[in-house]
mmCIF file of C-alpha atoms in Angstrom:
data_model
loop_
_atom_site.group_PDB
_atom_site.id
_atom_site.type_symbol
_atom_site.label_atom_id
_atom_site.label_comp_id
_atom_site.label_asym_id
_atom_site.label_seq_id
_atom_site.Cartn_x
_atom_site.Cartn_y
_atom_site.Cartn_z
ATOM 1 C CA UNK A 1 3.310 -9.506 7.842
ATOM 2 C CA UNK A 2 0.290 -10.097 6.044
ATOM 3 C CA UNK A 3 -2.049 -8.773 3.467
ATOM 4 C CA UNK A 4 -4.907 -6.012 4.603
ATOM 5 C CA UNK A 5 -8.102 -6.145 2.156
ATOM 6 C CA UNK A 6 -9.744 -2.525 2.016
ATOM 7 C CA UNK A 7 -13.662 -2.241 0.701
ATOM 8 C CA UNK A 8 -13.242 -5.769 -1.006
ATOM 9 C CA UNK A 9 -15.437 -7.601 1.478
ATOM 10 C CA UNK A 10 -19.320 -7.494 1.529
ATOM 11 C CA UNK A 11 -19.468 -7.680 5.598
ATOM 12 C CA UNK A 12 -16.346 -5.931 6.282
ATOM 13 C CA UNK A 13 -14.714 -2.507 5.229
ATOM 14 C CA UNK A 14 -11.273 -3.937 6.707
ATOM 15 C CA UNK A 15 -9.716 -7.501 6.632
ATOM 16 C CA UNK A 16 -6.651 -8.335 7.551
ATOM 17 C CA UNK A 17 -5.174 -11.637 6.838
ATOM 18 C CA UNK A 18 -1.943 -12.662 8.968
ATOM 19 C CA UNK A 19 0.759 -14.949 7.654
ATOM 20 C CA UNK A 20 -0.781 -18.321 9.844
ATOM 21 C CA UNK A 21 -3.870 -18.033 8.419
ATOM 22 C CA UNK A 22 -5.834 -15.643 10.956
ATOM 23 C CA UNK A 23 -8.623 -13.405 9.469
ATOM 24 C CA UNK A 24 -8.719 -10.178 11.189
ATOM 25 C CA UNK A 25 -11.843 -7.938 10.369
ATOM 26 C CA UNK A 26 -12.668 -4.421 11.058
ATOM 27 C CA UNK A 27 -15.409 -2.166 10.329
ATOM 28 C CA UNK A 28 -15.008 1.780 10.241
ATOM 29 C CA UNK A 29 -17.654 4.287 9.339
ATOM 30 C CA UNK A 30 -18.614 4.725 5.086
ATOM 31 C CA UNK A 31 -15.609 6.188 2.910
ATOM 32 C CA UNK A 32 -15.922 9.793 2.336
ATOM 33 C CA UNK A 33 -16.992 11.365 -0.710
ATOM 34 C CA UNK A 34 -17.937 15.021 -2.060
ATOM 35 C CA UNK A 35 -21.593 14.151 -1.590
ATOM 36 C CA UNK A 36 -20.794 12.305 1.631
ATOM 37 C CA UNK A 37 -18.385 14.676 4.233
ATOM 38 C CA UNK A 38 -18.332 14.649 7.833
ATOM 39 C CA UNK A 39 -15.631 16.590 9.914
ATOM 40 C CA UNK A 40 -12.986 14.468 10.823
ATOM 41 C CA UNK A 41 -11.032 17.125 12.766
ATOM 42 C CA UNK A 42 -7.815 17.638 10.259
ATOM 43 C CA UNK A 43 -8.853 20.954 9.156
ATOM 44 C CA UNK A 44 -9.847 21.798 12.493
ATOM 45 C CA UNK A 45 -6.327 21.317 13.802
ATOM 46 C CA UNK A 46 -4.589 22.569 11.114
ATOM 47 C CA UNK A 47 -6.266 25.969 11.287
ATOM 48 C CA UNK A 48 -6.195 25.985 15.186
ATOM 49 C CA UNK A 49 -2.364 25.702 14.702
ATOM 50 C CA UNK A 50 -1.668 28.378 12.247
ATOM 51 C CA UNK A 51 -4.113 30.918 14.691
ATOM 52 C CA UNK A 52 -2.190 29.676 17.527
ATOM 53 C CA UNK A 53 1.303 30.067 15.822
ATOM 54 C CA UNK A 54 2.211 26.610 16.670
ATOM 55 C CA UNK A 55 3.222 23.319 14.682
ATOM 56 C CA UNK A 56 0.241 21.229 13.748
ATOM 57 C CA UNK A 57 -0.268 17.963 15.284
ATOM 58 C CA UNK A 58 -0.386 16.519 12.430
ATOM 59 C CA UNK A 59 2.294 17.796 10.601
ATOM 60 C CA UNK A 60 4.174 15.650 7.509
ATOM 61 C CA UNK A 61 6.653 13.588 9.513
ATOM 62 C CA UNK A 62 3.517 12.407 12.111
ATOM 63 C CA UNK A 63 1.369 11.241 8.722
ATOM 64 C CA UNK A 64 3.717 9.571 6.483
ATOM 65 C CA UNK A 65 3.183 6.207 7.586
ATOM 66 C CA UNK A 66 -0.309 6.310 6.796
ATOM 67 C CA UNK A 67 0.267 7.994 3.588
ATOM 68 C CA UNK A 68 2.607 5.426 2.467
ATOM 69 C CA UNK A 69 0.216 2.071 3.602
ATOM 70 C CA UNK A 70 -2.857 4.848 1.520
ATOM 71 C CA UNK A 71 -0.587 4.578 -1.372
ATOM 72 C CA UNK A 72 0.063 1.084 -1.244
ATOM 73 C CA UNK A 73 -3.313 0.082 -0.858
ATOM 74 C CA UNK A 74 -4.180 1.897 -3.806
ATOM 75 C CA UNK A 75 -1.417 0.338 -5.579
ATOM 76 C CA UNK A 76 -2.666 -3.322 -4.329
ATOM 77 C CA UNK A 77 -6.327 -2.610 -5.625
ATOM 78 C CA UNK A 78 -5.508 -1.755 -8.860
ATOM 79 C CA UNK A 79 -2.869 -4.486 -9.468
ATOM 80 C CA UNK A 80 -4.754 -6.924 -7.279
ATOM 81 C CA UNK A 81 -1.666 -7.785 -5.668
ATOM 82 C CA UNK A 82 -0.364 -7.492 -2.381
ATOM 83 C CA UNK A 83 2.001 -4.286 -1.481
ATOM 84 C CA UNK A 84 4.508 -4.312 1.256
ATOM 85 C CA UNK A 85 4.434 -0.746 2.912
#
């Protein structure tokens, strides 16, 4: 375990600190916002699925994981504490 850092570094949009120490850093593309959208594909799929009469890709049970380390790291910035997921 360790703590992840999200938008809180100058040079990084992702740092990741481990429990001995190590700095892990990452950098993704600019957060989204309504003045700011690119496609990212999840609508996409979601409408290919219903046209195709299938189950989405990304249905509920495949995203919760992420949803639940979104939430926590929304939790962690506004306490400014770490979050275990």
């Amino acid at each position: 375990k360790g703590i992840m850092r999200i938008y809180d570094d100058p040079e990084h949009s992702i740092v990741v600190i481990l429990k001995s120490g190590e700095k892990l850093c990452y950098d993704v593309e600019q957060i989204q916002t309504n003045d700011n959208q690119t496609a990212s594909g999840v609508i996409d799929e979601f409408v290919s699925a219903l046209e195709e009469g299938r189950p989405s890709l990304l249905d509920a049970e495949g995203v919760i994981n992420s949803m639940r380390a979104v939430f926590a790291s929304i939790r962690s910035s506004e306490s400014g504490e770490p979050v275990s997921v």
